[in-house]
CSV table of C-alpha atoms in Angstrom, one decimal:
chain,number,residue,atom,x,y,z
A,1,UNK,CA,-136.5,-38.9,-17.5
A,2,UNK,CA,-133.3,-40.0,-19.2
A,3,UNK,CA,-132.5,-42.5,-16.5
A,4,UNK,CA,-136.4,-44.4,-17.3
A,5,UNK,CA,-135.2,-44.1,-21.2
A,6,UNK,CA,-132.1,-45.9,-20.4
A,7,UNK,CA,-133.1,-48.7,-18.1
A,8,UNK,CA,-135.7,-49.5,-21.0
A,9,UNK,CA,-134.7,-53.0,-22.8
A,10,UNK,CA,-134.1,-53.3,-26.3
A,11,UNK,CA,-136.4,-56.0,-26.9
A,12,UNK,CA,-139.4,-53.6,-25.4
A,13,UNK,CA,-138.4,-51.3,-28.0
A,14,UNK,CA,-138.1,-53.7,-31.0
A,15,UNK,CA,-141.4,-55.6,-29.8
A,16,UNK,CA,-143.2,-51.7,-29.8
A,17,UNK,CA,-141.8,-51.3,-33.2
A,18,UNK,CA,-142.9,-54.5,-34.8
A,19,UNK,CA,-146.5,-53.7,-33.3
A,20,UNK,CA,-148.8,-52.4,-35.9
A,21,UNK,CA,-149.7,-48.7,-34.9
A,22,UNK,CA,-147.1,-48.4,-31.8
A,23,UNK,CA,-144.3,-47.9,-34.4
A,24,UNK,CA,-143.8,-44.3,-33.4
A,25,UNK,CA,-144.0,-44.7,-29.9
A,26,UNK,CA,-141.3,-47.3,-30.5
A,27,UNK,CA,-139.5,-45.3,-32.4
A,28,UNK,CA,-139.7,-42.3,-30.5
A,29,UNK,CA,-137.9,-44.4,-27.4
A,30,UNK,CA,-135.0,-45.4,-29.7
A,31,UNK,CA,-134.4,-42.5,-30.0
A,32,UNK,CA,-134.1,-41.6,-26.7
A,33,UNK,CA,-132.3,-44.2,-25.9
A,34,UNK,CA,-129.6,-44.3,-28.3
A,35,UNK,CA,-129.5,-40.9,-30.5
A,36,UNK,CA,-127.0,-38.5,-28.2
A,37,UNK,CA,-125.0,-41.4,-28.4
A,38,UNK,CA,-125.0,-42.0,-31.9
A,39,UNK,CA,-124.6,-38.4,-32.8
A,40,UNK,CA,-121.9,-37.8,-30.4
A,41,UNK,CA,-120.1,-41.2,-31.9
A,42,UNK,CA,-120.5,-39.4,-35.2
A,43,UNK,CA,-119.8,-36.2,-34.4
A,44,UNK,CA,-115.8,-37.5,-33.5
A,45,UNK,CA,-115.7,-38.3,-36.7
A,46,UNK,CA,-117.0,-35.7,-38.9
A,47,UNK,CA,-116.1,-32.9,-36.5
A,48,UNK,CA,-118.1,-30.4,-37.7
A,49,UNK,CA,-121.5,-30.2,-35.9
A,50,UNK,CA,-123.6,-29.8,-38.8
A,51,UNK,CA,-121.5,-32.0,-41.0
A,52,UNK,CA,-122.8,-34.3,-37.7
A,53,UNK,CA,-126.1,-33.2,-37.7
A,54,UNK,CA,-127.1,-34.4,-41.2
A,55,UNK,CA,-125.4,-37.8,-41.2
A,56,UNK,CA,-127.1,-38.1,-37.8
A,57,UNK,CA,-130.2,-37.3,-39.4
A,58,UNK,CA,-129.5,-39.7,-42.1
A,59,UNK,CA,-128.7,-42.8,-40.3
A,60,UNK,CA,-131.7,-42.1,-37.6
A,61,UNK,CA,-134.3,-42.6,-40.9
A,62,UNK,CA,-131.9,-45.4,-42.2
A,63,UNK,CA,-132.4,-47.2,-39.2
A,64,UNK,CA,-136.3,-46.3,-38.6
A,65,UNK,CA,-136.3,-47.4,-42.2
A,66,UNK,CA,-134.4,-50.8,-42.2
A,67,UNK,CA,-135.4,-52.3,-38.6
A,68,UNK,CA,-138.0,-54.6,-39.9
A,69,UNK,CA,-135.0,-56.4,-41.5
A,70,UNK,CA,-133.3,-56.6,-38.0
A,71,UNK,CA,-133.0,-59.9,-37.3
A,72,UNK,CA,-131.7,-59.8,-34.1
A,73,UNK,CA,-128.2,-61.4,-34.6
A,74,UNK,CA,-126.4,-59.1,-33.4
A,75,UNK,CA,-127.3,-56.5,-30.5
A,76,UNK,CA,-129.6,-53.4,-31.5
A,77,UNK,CA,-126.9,-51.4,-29.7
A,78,UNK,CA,-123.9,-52.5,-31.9
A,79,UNK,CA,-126.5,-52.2,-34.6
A,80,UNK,CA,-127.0,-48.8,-34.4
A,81,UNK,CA,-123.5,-48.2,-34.2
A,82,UNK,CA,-122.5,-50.2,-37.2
A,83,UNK,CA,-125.1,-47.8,-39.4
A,84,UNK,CA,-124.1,-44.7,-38.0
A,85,UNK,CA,-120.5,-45.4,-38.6
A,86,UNK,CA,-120.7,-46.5,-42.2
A,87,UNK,CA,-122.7,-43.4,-42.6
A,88,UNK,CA,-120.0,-41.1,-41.5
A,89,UNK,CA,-117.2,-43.4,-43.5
A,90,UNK,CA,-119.5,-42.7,-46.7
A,91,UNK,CA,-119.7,-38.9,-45.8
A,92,UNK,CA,-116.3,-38.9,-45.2
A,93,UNK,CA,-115.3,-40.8,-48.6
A,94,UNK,CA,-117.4,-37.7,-50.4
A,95,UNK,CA,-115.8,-35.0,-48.7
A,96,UNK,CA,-112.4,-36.7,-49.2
A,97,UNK,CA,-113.6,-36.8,-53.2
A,98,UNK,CA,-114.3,-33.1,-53.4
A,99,UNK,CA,-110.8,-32.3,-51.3
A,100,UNK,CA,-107.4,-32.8,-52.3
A,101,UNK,CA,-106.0,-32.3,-49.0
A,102,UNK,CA,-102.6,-34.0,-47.4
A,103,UNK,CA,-102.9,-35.2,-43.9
A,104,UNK,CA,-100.7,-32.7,-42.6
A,105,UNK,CA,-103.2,-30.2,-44.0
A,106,UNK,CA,-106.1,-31.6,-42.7
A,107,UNK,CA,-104.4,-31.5,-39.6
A,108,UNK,CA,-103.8,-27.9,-39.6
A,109,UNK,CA,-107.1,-26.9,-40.8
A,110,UNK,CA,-108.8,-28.8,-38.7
A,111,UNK,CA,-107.4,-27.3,-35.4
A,112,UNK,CA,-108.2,-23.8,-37.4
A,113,UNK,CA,-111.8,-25.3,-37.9
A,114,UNK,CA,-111.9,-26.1,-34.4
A,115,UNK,CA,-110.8,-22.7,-32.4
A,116,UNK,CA,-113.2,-20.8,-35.0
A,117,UNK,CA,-116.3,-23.3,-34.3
A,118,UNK,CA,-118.5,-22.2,-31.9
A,119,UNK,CA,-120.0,-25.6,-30.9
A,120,UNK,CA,-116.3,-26.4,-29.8
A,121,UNK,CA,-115.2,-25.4,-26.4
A,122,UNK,CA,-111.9,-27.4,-25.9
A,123,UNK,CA,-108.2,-26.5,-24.5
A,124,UNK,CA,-105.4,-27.3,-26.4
A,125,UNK,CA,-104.8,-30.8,-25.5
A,126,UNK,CA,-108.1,-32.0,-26.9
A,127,UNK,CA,-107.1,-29.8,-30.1
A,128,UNK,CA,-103.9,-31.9,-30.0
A,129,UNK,CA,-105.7,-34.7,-29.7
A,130,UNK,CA,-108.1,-34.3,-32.4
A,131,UNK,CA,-105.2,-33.4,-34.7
A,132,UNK,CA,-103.5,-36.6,-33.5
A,133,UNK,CA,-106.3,-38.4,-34.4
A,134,UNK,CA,-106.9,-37.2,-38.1
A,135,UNK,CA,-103.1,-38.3,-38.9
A,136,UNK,CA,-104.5,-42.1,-38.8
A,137,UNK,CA,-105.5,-44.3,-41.2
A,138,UNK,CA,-109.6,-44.3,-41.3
A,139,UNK,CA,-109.7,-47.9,-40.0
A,140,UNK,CA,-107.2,-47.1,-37.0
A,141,UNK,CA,-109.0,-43.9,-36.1
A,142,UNK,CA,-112.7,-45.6,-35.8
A,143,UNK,CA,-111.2,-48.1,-34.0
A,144,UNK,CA,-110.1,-46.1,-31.6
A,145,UNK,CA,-113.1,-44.1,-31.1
A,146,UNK,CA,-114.7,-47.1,-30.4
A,147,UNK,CA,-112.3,-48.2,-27.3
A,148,UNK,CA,-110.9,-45.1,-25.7
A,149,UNK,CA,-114.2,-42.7,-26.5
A,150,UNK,CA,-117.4,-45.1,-26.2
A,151,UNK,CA,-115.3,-47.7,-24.3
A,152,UNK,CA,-116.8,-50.5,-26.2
A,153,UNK,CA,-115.4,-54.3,-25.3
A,154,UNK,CA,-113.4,-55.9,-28.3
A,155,UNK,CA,-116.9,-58.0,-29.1
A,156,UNK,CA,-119.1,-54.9,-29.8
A,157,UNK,CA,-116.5,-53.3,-31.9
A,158,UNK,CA,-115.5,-56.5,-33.8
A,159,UNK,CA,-119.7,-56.9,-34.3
A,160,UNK,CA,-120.0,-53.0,-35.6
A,161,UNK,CA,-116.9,-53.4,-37.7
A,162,UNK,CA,-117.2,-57.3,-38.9
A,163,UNK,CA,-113.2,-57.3,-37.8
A,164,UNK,CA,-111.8,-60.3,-35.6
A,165,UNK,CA,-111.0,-59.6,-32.1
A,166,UNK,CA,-107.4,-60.0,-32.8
A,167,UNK,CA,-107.4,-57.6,-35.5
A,168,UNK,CA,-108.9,-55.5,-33.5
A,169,UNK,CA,-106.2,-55.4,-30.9
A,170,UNK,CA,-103.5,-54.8,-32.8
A,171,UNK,CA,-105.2,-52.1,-34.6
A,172,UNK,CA,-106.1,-50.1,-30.8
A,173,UNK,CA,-102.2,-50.7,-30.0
A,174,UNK,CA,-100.9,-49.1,-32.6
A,175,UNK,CA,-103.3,-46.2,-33.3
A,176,UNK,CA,-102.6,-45.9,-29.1
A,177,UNK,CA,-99.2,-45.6,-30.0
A,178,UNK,CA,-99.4,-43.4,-32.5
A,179,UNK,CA,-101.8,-41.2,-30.7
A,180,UNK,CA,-99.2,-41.1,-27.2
A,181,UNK,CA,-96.4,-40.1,-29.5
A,182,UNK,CA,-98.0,-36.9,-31.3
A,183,UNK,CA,-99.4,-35.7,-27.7
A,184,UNK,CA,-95.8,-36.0,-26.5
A,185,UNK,CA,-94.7,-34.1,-29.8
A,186,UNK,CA,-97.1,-31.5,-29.4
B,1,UNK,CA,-115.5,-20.0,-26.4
B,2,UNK,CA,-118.4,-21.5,-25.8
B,3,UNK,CA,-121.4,-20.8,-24.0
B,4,UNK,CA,-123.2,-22.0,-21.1
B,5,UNK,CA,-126.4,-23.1,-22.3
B,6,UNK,CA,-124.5,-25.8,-24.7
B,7,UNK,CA,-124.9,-29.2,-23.8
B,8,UNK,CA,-121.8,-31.1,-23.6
B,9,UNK,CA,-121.4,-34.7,-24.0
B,10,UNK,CA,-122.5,-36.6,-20.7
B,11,UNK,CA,-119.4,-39.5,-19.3
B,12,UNK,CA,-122.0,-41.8,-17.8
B,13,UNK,CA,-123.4,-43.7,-21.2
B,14,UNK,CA,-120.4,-46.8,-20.4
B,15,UNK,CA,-120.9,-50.0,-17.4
B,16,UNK,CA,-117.5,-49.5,-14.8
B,17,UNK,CA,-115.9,-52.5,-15.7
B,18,UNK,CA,-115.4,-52.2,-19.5
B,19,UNK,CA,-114.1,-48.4,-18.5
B,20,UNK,CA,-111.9,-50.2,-16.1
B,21,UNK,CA,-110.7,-52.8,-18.2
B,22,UNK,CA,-110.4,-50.1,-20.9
B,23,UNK,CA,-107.8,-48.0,-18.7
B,24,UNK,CA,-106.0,-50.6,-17.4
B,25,UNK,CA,-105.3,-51.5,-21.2
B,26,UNK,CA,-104.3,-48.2,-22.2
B,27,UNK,CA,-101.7,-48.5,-18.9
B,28,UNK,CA,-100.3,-51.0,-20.1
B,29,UNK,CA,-99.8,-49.4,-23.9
B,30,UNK,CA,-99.8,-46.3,-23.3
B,31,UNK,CA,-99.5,-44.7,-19.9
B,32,UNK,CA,-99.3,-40.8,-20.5
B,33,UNK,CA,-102.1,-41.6,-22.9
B,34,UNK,CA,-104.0,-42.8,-20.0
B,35,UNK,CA,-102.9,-40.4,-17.6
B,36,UNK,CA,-104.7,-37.8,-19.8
B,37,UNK,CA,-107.6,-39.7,-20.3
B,38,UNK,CA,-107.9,-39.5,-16.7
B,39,UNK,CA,-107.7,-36.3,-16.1
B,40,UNK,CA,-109.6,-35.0,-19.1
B,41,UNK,CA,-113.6,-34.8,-18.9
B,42,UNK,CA,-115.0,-34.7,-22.6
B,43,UNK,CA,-113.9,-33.7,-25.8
B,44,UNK,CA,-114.6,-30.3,-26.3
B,45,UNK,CA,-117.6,-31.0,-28.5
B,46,UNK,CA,-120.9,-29.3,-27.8
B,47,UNK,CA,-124.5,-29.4,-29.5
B,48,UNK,CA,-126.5,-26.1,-29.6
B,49,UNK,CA,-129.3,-25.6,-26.5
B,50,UNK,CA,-132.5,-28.1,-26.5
B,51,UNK,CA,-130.7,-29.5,-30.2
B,52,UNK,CA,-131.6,-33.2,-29.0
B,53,UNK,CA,-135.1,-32.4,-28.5
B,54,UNK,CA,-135.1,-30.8,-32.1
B,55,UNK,CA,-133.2,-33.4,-33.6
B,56,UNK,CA,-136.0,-36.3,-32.2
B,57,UNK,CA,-138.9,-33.9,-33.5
B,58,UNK,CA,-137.0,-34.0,-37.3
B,59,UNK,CA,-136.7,-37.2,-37.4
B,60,UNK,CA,-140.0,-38.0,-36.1
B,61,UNK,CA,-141.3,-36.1,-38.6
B,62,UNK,CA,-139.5,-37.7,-41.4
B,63,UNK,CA,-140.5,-41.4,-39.7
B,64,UNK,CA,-144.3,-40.0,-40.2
B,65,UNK,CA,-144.0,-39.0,-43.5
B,66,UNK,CA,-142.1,-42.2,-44.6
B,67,UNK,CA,-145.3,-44.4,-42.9
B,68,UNK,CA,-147.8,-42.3,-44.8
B,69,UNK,CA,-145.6,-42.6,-47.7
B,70,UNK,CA,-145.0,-46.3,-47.5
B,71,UNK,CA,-148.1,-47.8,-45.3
B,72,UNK,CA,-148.1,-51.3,-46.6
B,73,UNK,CA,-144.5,-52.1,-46.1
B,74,UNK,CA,-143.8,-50.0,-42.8
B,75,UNK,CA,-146.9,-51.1,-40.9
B,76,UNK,CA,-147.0,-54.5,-41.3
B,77,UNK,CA,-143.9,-56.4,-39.3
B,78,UNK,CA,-142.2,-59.3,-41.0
B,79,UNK,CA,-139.3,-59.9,-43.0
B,80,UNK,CA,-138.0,-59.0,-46.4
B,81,UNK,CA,-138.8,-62.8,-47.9
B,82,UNK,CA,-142.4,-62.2,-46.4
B,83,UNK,CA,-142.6,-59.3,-48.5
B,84,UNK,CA,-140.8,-60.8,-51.6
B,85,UNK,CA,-143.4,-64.1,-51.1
B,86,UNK,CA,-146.2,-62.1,-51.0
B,87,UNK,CA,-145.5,-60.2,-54.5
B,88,UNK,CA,-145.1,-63.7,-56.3
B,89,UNK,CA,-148.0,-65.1,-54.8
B,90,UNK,CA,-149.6,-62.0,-56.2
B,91,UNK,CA,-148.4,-62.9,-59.8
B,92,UNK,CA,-149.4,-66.2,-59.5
B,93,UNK,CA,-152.7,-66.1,-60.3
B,94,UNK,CA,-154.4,-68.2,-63.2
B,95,UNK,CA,-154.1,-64.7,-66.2
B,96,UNK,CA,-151.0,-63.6,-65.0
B,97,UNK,CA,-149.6,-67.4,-64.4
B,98,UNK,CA,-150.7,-67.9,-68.1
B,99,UNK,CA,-149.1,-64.8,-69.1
B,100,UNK,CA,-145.7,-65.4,-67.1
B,101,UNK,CA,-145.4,-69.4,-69.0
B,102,UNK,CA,-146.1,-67.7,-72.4
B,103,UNK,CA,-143.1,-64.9,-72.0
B,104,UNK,CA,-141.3,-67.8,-70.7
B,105,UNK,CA,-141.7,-70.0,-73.3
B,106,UNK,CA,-141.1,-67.2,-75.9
B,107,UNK,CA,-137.5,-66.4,-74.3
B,108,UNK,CA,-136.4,-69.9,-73.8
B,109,UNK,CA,-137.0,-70.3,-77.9
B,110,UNK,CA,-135.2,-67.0,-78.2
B,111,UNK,CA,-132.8,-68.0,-75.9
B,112,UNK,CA,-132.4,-71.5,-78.6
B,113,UNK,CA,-131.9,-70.0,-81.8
B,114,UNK,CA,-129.9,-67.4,-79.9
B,115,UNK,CA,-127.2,-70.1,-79.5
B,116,UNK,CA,-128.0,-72.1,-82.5
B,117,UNK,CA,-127.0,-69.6,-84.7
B,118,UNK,CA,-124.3,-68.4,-82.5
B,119,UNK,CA,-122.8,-71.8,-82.8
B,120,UNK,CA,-123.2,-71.6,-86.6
B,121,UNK,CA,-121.3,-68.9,-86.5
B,122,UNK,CA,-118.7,-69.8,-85.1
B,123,UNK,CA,-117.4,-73.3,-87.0
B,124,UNK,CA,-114.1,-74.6,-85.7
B,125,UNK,CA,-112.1,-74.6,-88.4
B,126,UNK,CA,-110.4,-78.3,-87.2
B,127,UNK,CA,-113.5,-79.2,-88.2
B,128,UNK,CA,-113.8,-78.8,-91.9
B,129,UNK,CA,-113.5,-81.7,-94.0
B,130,UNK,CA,-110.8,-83.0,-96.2
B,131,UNK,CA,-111.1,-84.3,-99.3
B,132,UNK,CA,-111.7,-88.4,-98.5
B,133,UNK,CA,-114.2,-87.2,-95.9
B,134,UNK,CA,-115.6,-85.1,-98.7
B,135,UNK,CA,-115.9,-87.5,-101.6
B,136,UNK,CA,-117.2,-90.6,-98.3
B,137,UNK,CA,-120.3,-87.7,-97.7
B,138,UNK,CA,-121.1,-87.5,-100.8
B,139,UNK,CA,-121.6,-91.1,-102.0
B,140,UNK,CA,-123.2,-91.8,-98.4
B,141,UNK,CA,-125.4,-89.1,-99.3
B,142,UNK,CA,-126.0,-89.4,-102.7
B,143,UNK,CA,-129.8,-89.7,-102.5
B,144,UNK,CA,-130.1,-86.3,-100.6
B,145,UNK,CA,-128.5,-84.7,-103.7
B,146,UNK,CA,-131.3,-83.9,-106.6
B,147,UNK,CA,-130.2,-85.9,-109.6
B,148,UNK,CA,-130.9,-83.2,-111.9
B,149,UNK,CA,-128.9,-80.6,-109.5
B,150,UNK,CA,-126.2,-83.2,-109.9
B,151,UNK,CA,-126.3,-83.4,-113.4
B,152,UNK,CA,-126.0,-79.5,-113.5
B,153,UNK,CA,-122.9,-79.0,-111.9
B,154,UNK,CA,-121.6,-81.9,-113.6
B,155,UNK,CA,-122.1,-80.4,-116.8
B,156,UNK,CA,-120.9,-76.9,-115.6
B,157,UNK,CA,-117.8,-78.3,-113.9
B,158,UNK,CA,-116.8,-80.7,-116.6
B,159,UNK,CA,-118.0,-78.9,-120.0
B,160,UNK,CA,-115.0,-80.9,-122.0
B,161,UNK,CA,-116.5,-84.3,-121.2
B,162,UNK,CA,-118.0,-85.7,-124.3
B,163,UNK,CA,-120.2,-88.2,-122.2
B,164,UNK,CA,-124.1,-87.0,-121.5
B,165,UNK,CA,-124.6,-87.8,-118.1
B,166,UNK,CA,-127.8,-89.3,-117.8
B,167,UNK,CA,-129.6,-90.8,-114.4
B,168,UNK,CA,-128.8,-94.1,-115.9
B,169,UNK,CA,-124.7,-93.4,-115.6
B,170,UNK,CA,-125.0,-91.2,-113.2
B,171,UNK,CA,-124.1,-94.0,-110.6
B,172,UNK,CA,-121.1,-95.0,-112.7
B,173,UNK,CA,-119.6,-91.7,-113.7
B,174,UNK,CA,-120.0,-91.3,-109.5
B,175,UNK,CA,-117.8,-94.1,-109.4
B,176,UNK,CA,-115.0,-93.1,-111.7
B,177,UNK,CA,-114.6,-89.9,-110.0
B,178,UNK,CA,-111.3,-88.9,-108.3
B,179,UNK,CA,-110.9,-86.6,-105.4
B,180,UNK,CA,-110.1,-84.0,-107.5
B,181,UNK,CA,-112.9,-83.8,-109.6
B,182,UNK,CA,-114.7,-84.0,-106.3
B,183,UNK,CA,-112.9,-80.8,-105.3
B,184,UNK,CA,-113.8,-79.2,-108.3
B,185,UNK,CA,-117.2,-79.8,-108.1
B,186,UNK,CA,-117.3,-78.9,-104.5
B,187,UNK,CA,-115.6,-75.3,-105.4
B,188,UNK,CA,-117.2,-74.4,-108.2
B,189,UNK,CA,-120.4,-74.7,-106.0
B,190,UNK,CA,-119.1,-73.2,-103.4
B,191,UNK,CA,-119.8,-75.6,-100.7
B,192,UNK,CA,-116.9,-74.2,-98.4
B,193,UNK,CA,-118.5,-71.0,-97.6
């Protein structure tokens, strides 16, 4: 079933869509084409599964909501993605309002928040990893996400970020860096 | 920690040769980083049981609400300026197009004495005149001036002068003034402010 979802084309979907009283069914198939990824892409960067499951929610009815205006410029997949990170970098931006943690303490709580979570099953590297992760700057962590988890080529990303190519690159090299030395530290 | 009917995050979403390319980069950078990449499957992260199945019935349910909510915009396709040209075509109709020109009209003469006073208001002061440019208006106006208004402040500004003015020397006196008594007529009517 999932295979038949996936081998669907964007364009079938959009063209559904667009089609006066096949919207849902259009819909419906975006959905399961694209939301596990989009909620997993998400969930690595709000952590917390229902933190996830709201903005997921949110940017699924953003999308349903604003894909008239899709033009097609740019690919529905990197689309997609572009919404549902801009989602999480605004939930983020709240919860960083209502917080006044340091880095190194949202490190420390966050591999807390992690053993104690019961959606998380991981050993200690991936906690390491995680906690590697939240000690870079937003901008480096996304992009970072974007290569090494949802191994995206430097064109998606530079289309779900608006970033050049270049830019890009130097951002992945160093949060890499960054990233290699706390696992070795750790 | 975690239990077996959780769904974990499937590795199979991604074409070969982006991952490829993707590990061969992160060789080159970072090779224990790679190494681990390798060798670990997933992130740890897990949904509850059947929670993608929920997820697309919420949402659906929230996309049916929103098209009862909303049928003219959602169930029509087109784009935003389709929308946006259908509303003014809307207003354009002969009562509202009549209505639109007359609120127009009203704020563009707003809008005009808006600035008119606003420039009255505010009178550079490189602008006021001296006293040759004073007395030069004055005689090059002289027939805006009211004669008897003119003989009024005459008399008012000048009580010592034994000479009636009449309209007859009214022309000469004119004549024989100097700036100051220009001046002095000009203050004491206060034509400054």
């Amino acid at each position: 079933m999932q295979t038949a979802v996936a081998d669907i084309k964007d364009e079938q979907i959009l063209t559904l869509i667009q089609k006066q009283g096949q919207q849902e069914r259009g819909f419906r198939l975006l959905l399961q084409k694209y939301q596990e990824r989009l909620y997993w892409h998400i969930r690595k960067l709000v952590i917390d599964h229902e933190d996830a499951n709201d903005v997921t929610q949110n940017c699924l009815i953003k999308v349903f909501r604003g894909i008239q205006r899709f033009e097609g410029n740019s690919s529905l997949y990197t689309w997609l993605y572009r919404i549902a990170t801009n989602e999480s970098i605004t939930f983020l931006n709240k919860k960083k309002k209502i917080g006044t943690d340091s880095i190194d303490n949202k490190a420390l709580s966050l591999a807390e928040k992690l053993q104690a979570d019961v959606y998380f099953d991981g050993n200690a590297i991936q906690i390491a990893l995680q906690k590697a992760l939240q000690t870079l700057p937003e901008k480096q962590r996304i992009v970072f996400q974007l290569r090494y988890f949802e191994e995206m080529s430097y064109q998606q990303m530079s289309e779900v970020l608006g970033t050049s190519v270049g830019g890009l690159k130097a951002s992945y090299h160093h949060a890499v860096k960054k990233v290699e030395r706390a696992l070795k530290a750790a | 920690m975690g239990c077996q009917d959780y769904q974990e995050e499937p590795n199979n979403y991604y074409a070969m040769s982006e991952k490829e390319d993707i590990l061969r980069e992160l060789q080159d950078i970072a090779p224990e980083l790679a190494k681990f990449k390798e060798e670990q499957e997933g992130t740890g992260f897990q949904v509850p049981p059947r929670y993608f199945r929920d997820l697309t019935q919420v949402v659906m349910n929230e996309v049916k609400e929103d098209l009862q909510d909303q049928p003219s915009s959602l169930a029509k396709p087109g784009r935003w300026w389709q929308a946006l040209l259908e509303s003014v075509q809307s207003l354009i109709q002969p009562k509202p197009a009549l209505a639109l020109a007359f609120i127009g009209l009203l704020l563009a003469v707003g809008f005009w004495f808006g600035q008119s006073n606003s420039a009255l208001d505010t009178v550079n002061p490189n602008l006021a005149m001296n006293n040759d440019d004073l007395e030069a208006y004055v005689l090059a106006n002289i027939d805006d001036f009211e004669t008897d208004l003119l003989m009024d402040m005459y008399a008012e500004t000048f009580p010592e002068e034994e000479e009636q003015i009449t309209e007859e020397n009214l022309d000469e006196l004119l004549q024989e003034m100097d700036d100051e008594d220009f001046e002095d007529l000009w203050d004491a009517e206060n034509f400054n402010e």
